[in-house]
Tab-separated table of C-alpha atoms in Angstrom:
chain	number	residue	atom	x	y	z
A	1	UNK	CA	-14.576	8.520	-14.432
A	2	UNK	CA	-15.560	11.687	-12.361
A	3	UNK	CA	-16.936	12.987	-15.958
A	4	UNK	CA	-19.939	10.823	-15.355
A	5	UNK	CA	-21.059	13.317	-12.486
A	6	UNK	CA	-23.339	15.735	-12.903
A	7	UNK	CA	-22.269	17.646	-9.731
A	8	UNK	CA	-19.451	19.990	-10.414
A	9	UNK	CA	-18.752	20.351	-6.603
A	10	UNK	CA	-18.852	16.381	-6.106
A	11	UNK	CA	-16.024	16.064	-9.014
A	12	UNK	CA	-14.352	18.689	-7.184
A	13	UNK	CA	-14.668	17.379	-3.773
A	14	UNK	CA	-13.324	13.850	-4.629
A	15	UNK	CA	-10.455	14.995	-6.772
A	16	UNK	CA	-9.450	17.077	-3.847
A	17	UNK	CA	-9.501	14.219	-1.648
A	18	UNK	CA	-7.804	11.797	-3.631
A	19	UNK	CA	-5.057	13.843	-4.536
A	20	UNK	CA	-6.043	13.917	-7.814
A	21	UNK	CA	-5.200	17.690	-8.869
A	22	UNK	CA	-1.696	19.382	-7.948
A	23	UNK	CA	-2.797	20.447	-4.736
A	24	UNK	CA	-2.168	16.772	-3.938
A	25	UNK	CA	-4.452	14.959	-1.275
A	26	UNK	CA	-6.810	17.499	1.009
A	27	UNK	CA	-8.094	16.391	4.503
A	28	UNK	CA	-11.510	16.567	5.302
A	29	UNK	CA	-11.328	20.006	7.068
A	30	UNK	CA	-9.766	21.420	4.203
A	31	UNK	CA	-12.429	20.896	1.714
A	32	UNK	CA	-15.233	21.378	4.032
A	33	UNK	CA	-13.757	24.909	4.511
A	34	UNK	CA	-12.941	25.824	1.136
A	35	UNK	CA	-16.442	24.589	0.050
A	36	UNK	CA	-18.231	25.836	3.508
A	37	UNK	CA	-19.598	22.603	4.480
A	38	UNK	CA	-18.692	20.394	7.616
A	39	UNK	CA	-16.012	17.254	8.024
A	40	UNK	CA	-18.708	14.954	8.001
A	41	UNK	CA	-20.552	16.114	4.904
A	42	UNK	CA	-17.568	16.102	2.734
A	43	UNK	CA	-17.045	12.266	4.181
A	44	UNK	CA	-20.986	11.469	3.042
A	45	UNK	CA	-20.168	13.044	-0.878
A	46	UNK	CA	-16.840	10.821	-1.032
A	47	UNK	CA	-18.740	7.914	0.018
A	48	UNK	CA	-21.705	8.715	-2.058
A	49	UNK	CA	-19.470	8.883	-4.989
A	50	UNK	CA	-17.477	6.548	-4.628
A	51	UNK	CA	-20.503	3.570	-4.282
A	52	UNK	CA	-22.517	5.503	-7.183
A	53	UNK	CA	-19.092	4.870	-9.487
A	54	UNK	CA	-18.125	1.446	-8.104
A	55	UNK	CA	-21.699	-0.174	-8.027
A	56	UNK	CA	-22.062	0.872	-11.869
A	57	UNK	CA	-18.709	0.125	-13.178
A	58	UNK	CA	-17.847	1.662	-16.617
A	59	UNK	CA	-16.418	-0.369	-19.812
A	60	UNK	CA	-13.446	1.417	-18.672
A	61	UNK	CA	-13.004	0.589	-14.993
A	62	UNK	CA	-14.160	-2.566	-16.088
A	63	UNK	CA	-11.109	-2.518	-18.354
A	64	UNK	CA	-8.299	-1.041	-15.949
A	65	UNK	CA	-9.962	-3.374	-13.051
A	66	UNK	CA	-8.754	-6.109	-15.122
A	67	UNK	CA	-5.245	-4.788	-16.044
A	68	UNK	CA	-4.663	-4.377	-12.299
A	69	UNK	CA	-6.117	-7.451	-11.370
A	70	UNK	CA	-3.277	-9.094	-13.916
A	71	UNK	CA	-0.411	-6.877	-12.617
A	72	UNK	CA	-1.418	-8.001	-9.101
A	73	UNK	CA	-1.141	-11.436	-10.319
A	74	UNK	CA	2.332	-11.201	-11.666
A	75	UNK	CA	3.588	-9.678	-8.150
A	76	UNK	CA	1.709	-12.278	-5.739
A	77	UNK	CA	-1.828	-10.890	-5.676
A	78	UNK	CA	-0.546	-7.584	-3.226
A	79	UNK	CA	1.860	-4.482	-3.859
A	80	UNK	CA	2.639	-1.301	-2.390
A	81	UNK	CA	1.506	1.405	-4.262
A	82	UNK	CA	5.178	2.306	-5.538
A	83	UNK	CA	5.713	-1.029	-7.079
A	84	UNK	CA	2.138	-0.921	-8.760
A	85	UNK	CA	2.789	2.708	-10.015
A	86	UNK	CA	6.575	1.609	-10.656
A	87	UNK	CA	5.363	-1.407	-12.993
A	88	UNK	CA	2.859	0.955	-14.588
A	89	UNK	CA	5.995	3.393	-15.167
A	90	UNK	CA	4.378	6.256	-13.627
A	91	UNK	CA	6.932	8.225	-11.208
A	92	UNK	CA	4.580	11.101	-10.094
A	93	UNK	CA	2.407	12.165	-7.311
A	94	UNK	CA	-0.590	12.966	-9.536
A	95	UNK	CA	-0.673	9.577	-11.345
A	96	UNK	CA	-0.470	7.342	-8.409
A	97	UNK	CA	-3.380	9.209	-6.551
A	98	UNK	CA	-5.085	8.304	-10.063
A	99	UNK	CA	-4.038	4.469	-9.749
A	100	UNK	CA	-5.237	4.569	-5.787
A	101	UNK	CA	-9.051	6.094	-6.798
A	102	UNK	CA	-9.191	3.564	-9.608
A	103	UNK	CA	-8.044	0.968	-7.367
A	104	UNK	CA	-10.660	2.070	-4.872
A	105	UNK	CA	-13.326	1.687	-7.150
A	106	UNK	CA	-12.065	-1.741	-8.755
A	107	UNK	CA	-14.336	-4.698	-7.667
A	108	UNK	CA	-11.684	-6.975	-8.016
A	109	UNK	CA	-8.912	-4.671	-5.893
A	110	UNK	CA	-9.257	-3.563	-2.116
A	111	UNK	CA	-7.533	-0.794	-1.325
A	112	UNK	CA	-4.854	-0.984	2.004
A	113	UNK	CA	-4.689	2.398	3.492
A	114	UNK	CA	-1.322	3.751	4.999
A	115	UNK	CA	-1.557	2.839	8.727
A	116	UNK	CA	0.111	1.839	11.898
A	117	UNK	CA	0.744	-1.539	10.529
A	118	UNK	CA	1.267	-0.707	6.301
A	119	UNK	CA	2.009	1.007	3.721
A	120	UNK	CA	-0.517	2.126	1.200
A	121	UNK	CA	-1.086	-1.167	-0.877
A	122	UNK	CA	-3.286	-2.724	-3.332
A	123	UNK	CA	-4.501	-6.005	-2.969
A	124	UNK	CA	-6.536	-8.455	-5.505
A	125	UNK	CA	-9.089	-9.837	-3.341
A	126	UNK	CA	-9.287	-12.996	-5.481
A	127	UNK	CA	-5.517	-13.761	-3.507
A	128	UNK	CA	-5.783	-11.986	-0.157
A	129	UNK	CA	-8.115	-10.362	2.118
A	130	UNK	CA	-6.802	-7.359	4.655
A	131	UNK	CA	-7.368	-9.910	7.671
A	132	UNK	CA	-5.159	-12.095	5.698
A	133	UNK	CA	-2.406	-9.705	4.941
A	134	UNK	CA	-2.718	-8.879	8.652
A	135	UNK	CA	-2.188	-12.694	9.732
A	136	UNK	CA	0.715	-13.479	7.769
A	137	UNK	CA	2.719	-10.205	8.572
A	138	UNK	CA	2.145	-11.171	11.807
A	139	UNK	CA	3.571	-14.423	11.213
A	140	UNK	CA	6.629	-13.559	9.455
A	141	UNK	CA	7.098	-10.803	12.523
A	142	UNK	CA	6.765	-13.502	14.875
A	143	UNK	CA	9.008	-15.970	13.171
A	144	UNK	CA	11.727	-13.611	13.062
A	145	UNK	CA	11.435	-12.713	16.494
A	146	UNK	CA	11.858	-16.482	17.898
A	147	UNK	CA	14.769	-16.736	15.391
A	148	UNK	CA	16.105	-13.668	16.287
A	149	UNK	CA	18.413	-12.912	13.519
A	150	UNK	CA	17.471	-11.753	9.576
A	151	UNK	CA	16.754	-14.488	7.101
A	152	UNK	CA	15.500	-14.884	3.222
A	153	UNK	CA	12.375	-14.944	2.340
A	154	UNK	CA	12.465	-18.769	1.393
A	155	UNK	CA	14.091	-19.344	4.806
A	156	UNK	CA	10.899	-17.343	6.335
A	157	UNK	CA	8.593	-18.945	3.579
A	158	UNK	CA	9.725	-22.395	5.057
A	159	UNK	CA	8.808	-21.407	8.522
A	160	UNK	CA	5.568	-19.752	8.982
A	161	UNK	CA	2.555	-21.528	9.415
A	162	UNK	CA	0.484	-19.918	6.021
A	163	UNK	CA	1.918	-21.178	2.502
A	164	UNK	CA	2.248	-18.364	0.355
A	165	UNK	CA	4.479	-18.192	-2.667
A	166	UNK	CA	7.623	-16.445	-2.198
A	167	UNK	CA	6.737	-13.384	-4.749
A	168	UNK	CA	3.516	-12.926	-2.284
A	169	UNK	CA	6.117	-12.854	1.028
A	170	UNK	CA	8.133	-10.470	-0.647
A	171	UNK	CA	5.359	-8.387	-1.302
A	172	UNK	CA	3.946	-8.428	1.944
A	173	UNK	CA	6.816	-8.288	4.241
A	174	UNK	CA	7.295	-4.872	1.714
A	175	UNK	CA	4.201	-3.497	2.984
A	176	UNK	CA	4.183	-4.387	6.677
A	177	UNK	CA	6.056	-1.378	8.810
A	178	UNK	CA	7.137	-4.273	11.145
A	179	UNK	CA	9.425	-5.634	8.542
A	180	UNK	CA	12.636	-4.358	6.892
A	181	UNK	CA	14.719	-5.491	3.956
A	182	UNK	CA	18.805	-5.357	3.601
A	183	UNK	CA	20.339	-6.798	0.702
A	184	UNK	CA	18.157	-10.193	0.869
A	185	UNK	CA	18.072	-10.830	4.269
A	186	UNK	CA	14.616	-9.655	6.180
A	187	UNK	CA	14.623	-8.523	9.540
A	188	UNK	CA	12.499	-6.556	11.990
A	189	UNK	CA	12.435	-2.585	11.573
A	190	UNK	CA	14.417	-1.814	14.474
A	191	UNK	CA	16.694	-3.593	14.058
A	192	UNK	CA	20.525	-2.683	13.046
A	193	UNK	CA	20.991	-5.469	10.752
A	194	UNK	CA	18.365	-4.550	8.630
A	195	UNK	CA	17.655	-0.805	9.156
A	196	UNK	CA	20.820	0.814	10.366
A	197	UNK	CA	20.470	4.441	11.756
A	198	UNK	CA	23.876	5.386	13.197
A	199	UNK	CA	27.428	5.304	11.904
A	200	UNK	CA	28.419	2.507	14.099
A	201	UNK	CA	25.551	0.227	12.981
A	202	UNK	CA	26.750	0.534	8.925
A	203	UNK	CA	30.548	0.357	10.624
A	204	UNK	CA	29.700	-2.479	11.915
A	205	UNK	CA	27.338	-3.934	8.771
A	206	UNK	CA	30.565	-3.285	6.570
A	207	UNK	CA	32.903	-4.917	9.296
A	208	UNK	CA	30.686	-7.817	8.620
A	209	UNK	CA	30.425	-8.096	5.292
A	210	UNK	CA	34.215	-8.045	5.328
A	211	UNK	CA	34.183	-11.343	7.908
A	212	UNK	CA	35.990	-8.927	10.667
A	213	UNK	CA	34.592	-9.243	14.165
């Protein structure tokens, strides 16, 4: 895709930013001073680029757009990252930056960008929208929180007020930070159950799972 660009600095530029050569992902300072240009310059070229590719769409995003689009679909319409680059069988830093530009590009696939709230995730917006994936992580948060102890995901899929298919729950309560997964039961991230940190919380997980007090 970068191919298509005439401007051997713009290929450059991008590829540094989206980790696409083995120098991994570069921040903005970094290419602005390896290229002598400011923060806010190298912002405007990624941008640029990244509307001029997306807005014309080549038979071949056109064609991986699609094959994401249908993986999303098998996993509930929104992954993390590692489970779309898992089900593509790529295990490599290099590849998945590839998946994330593509994604980026993809009409039919928002990106979600690691934050306070999730992981880095792909989304088809056909099933949910970033607001969306915000409201129901929220819920599922919430729900816990009232029933203060973990539960499944059909128990938490039963509960909260949007109807989303189990796979999608999964998925999301994968991405959200807020969330954490032991065994099958879901729980909040800090809590023991769920997330243990010290020797006494897995003593006392094992104790447990034994049926000792």
């Amino acid at each position: 895709l970068l191919s298509s660009l005439k401007n051997s600095r713009d290929r450059e530029i991008v590829a540094l930013r989206y980790g696409l050569t083995p120098e991994g992902r570069q921040t903005l300072e970094t290419i602005g001073g390896r290229f002598n240009i400011t923060r806010e310059r190298v912002r405007q070229i990624e941008k640029a680029v990244v509307i001029k590719l997306s807005s014309h769409p080549s038979a071949t995003l056109k064609s991986v757009d699609t094959e994401l689009r249908q993986l999303l679909a098998e996993l509930g319409g929104v992954a993390s990252l590692k489970s779309v680059a898992k089900k593509l069988k790529v295990d490599n830093d290099t590849d998945r930056a590839r998946i994330l530009f593509i994604a980026t590009l993809a009409p039919s696939i928002a990106v979600v960008e690691d934050n306070d709230h999730f992981k880095t995730a792909l989304t088809s917006v056909a099933h949910f929208t970033k607001d969306e994936l915000h409201t129901i992580a929220n819920e599922v948060a919430d729900y816990l929180k009232a029933h203060g102890k973990p539960s499944t995901i059909e128990g938490i899929v039963a509960k909260v007020p949007t109807k989303i298919s189990t796979v999608s729950a999964e998925h999301i309560a994968g991405i959200s930070k807020k969330l954490a997964k032991l065994e099958e039961h879901w729980g909040l991230t800090h809590w023991p159950q769920v997330n243990p940190k010290s020797i006494r919380d897995k003593t006392y997980l094992v104790l447990i799972k034994q049926g000792k007090p």
